[in-house]
Short mmCIF file of C-alpha atoms in Angstrom, two decimals:
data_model
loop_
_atom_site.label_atom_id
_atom_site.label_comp_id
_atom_site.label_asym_id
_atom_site.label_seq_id
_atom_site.Cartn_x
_atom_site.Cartn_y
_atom_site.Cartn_z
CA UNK A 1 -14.92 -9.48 20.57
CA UNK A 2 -14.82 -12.31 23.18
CA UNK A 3 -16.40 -12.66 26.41
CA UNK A 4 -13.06 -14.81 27.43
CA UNK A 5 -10.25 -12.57 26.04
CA UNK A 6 -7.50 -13.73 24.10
CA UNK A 7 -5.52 -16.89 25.32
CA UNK A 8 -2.37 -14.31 26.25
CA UNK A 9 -4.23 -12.59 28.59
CA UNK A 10 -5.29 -16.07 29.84
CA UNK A 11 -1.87 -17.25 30.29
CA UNK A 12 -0.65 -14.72 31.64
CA UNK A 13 -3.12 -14.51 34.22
CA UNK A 14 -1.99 -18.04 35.91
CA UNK A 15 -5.68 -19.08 36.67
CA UNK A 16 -5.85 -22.67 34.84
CA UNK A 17 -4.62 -25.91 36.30
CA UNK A 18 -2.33 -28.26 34.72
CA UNK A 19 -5.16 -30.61 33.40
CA UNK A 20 -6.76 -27.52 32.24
CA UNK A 21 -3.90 -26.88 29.85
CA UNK A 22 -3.82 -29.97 28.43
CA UNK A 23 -7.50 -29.93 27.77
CA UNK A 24 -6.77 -26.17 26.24
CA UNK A 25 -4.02 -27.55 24.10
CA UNK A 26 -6.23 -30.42 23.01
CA UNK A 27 -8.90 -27.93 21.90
CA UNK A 28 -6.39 -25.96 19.63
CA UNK A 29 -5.42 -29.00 17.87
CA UNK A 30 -9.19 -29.27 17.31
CA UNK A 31 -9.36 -26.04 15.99
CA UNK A 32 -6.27 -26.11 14.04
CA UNK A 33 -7.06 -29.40 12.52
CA UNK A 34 -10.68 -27.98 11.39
CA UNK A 35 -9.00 -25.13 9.76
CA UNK A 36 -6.60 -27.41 7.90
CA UNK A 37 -9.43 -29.69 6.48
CA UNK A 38 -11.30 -26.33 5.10
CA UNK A 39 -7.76 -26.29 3.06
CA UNK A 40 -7.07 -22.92 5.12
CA UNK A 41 -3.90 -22.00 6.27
CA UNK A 42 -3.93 -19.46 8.94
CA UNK A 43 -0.30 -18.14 8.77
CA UNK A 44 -0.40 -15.68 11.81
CA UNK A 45 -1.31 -18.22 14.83
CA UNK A 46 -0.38 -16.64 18.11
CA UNK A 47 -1.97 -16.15 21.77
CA UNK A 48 -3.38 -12.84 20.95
CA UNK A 49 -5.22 -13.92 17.45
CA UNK A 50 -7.04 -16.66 19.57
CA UNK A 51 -10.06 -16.09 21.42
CA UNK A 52 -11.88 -17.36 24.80
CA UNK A 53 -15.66 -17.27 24.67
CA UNK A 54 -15.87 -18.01 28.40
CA UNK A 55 -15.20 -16.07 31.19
CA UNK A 56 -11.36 -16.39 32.68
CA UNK A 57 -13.14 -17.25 36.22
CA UNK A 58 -15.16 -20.30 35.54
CA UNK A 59 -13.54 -23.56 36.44
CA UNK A 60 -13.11 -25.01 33.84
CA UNK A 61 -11.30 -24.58 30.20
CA UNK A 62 -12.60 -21.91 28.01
CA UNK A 63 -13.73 -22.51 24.39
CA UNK A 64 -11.46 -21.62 21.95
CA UNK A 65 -11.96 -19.18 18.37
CA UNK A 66 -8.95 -18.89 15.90
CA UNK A 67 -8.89 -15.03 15.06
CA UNK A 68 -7.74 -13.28 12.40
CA UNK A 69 -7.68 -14.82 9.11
CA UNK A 70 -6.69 -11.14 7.47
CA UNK A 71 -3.79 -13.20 6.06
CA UNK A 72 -4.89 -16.70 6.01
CA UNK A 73 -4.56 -18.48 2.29
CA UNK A 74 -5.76 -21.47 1.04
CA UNK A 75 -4.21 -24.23 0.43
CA UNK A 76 -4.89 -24.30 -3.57
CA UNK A 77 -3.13 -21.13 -3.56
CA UNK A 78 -0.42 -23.55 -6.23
CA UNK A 79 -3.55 -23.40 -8.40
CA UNK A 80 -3.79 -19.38 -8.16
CA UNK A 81 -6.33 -19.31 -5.68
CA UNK A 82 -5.94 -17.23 -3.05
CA UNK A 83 -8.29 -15.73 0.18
CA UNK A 84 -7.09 -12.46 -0.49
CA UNK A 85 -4.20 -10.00 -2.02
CA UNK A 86 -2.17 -10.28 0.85
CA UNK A 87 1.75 -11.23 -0.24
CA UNK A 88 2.81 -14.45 0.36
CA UNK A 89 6.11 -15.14 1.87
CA UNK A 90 7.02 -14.54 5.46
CA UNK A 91 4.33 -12.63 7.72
CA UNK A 92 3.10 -12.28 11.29
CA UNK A 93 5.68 -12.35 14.39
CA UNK A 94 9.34 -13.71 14.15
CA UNK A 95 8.99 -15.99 17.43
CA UNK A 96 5.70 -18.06 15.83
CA UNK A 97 6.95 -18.66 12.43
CA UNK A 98 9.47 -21.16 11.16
CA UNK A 99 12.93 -20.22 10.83
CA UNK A 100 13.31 -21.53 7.36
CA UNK A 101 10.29 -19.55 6.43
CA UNK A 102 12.43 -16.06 7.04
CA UNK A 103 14.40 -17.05 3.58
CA UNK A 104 11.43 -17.91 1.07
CA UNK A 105 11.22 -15.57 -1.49
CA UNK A 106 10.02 -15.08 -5.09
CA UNK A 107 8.60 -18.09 -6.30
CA UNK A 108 9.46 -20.20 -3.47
CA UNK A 109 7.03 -18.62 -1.37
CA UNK A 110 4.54 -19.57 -3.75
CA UNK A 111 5.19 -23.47 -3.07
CA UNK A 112 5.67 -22.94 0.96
CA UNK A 113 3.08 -24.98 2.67
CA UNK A 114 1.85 -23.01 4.88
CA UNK A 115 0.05 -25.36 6.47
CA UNK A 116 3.40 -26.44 8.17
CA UNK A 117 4.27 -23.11 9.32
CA UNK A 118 1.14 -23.32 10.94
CA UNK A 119 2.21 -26.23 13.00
CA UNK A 120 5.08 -25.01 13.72
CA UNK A 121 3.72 -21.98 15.45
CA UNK A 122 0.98 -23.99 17.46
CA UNK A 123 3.78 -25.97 19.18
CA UNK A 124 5.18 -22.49 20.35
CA UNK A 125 1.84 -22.01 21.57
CA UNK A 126 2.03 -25.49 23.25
CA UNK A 127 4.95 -24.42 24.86
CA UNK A 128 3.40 -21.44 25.99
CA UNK A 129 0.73 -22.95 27.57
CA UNK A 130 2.74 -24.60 29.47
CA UNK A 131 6.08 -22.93 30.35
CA UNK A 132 4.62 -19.23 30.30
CA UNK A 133 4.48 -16.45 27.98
CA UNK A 134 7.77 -15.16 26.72
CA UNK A 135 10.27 -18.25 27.77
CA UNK A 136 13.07 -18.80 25.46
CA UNK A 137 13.06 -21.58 23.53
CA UNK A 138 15.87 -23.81 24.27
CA UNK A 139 18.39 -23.47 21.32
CA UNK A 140 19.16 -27.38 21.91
CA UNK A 141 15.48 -27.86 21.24
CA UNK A 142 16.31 -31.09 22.67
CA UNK A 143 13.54 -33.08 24.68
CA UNK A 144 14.81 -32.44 28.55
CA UNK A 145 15.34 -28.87 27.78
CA UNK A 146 12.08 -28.49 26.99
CA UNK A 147 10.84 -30.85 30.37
CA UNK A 148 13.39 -28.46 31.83
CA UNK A 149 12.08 -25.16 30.57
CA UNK A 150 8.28 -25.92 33.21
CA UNK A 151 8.27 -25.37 36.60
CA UNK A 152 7.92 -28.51 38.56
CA UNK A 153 5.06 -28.63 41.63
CA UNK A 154 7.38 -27.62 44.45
CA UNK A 155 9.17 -24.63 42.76
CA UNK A 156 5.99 -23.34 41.37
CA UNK A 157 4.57 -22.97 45.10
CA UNK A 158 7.38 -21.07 46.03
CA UNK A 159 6.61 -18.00 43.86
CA UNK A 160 2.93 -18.71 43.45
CA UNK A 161 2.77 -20.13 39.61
CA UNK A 162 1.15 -23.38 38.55
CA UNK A 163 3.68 -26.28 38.35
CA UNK A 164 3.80 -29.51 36.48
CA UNK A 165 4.52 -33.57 37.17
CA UNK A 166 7.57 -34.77 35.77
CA UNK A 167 5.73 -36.96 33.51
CA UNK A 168 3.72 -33.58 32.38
CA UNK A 169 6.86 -32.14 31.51
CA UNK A 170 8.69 -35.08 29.59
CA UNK A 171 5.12 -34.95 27.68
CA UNK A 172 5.63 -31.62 26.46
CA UNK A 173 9.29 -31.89 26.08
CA UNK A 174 9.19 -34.68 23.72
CA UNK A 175 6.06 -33.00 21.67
CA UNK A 176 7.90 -29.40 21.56
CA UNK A 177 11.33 -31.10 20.96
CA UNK A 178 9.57 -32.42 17.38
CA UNK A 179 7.41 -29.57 16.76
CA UNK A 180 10.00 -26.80 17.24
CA UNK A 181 13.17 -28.66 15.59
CA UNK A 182 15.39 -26.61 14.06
CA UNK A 183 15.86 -29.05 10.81
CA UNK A 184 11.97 -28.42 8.71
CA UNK A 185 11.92 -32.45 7.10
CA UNK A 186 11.97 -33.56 11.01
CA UNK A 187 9.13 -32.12 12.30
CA UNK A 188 5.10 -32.72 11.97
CA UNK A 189 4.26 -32.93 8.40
CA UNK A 190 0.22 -32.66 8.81
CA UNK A 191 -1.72 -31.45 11.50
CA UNK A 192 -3.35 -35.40 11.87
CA UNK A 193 0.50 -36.41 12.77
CA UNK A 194 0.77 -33.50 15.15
CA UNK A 195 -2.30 -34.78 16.72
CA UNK A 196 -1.51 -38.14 17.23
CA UNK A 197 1.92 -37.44 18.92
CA UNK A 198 0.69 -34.94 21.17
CA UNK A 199 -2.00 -37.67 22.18
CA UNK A 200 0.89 -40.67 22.20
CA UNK A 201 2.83 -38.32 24.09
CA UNK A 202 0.87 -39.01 27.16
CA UNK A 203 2.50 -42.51 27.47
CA UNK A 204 5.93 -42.93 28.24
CA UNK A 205 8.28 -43.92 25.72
CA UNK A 206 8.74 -48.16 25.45
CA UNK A 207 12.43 -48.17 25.67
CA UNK A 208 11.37 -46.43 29.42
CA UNK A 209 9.19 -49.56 30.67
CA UNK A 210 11.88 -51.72 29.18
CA UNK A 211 14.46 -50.16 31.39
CA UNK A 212 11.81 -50.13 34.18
CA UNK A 213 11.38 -53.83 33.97
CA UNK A 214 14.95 -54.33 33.80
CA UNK A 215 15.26 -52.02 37.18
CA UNK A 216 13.23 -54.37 39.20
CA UNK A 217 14.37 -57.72 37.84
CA UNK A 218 17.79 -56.68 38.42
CA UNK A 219 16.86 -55.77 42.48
CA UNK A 220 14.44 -59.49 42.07
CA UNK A 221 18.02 -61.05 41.23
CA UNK A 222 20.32 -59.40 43.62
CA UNK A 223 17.47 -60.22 46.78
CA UNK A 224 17.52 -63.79 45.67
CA UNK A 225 21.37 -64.25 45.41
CA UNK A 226 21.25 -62.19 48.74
CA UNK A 227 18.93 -64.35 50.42
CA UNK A 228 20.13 -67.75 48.74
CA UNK A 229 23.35 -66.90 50.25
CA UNK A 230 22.11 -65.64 53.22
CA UNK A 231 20.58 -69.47 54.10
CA UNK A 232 23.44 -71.65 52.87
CA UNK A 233 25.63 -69.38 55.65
CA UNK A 234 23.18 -69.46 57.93
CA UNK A 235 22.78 -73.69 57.42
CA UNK A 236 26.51 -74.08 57.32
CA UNK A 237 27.00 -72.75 60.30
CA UNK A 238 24.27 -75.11 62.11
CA UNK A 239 25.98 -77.81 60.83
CA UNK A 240 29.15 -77.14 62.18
CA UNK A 241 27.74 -76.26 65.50
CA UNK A 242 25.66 -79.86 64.93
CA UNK A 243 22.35 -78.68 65.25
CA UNK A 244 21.65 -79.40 61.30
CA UNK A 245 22.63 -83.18 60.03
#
């Protein structure tokens, strides 16, 4: 039990702000990233196996619990050491776990690291935070898709949901887009590499100040050839009218 609730019945309750969900996604990394260091994978993460130990109405973010370890393993498990009996292998819901995961078998499952599977369903949860409980993931899984997949401010207010800045949403978008590839070798390896891009994430990209920079200095040039045009036809027609010598 949890005076909070789980974090689906939080979601799907519309009550936090955008800043709010950020903060709530930075505390699951937190939690996830404990877990990992106890050489613990969880295998079953989802909205309903983690807990709230606030109330929904207070302000501000609610404290978060992973839940449900029935299945959880540890890491040595290559060593034969295991939390429990439980099979290894695929387990817990289809939509959190990674699709290569669905075709480990025998001994295979035996070398999974589960740990990634873990990360992989955390960045579901990310987008869930975000883009509400339920939404298809794109099947580009490419970054925009993802930006695409949030309601921005304005539509948001028209049916009464909370919306997100563009920058918000190319934050998630390029987090998700690695998270939730479809190809295993090109997303997060360790949950310290997860954590770092969801927190570098926050900046935009360089190439996008480059291009920025570029922007302006191309407007700087075309004012100046503008303007340095502008005077020699404004001076050569005082001279002809011989007010300028």
């Amino acid at each position: 039990y949890a005076e909070g609730g789980t974090l689906r019945q939080l979601l799907e309750g519309e009550t936090l702000s955008g800043p709010d969900r950020v903060t709530l996604v930075d505390n699951l990394i937190a939690a996830l990233s404990f877990a990992h260091a106890c050489d613990v994978a969880h295998r079953d993460l989802r909205p309903e196996n983690i807990l709230l130990s606030k109330i929904q109405t207070e302000p501000s973010p609610p404290t978060l619990r992973l839940a449900d370890f029935d299945i959880a393993l540890l890491d040595s498990l290559k060593r034969g050491k295991t939390m429990n009996t439980k099979s290894v292998g695929f387990v817990g819901v289809v939509r959190y776990q990674p699709p290569d995961l669905l075709f480990v078998t025998g001994a295979a499952s035996k070398q999974y690291d589960y740990k990634k599977a873990d990360l992989y369903s955390l960045c579901v949860i990310v987008f869930e935070v975000f883009a509400g409980m339920g939404t298809a993931l794109p099947e580009s899984r490419k970054p925009e898709d993802f930006a695409a997949a949030l309601p921005s401010a304005d539509e948001a207010k028209a049916v009464g949901r909370v919306g997100y800045s563009r920058a918000l949403a190319r934050r998630v978008g390029r987090f998700c887009a690695v998270g939730l590839s479809q190809t295993s070798g090109s997303r997060f390896r360790a949950v310290a590499e997860l954590k770092r891009a969801w927190s570098s994430s926050s900046r935009e990209p360089p190439w996008a100040f480059a291009v920025g920079m570029a922007m302006i200095f191309c407007v700087a040039c075309i004012v100046a050839v503008t303007a340095d045009y502008g005077w020699d036809l404004f001076r050569e027609t005082r001279v002809a009218r011989g007010l300028i010598l």
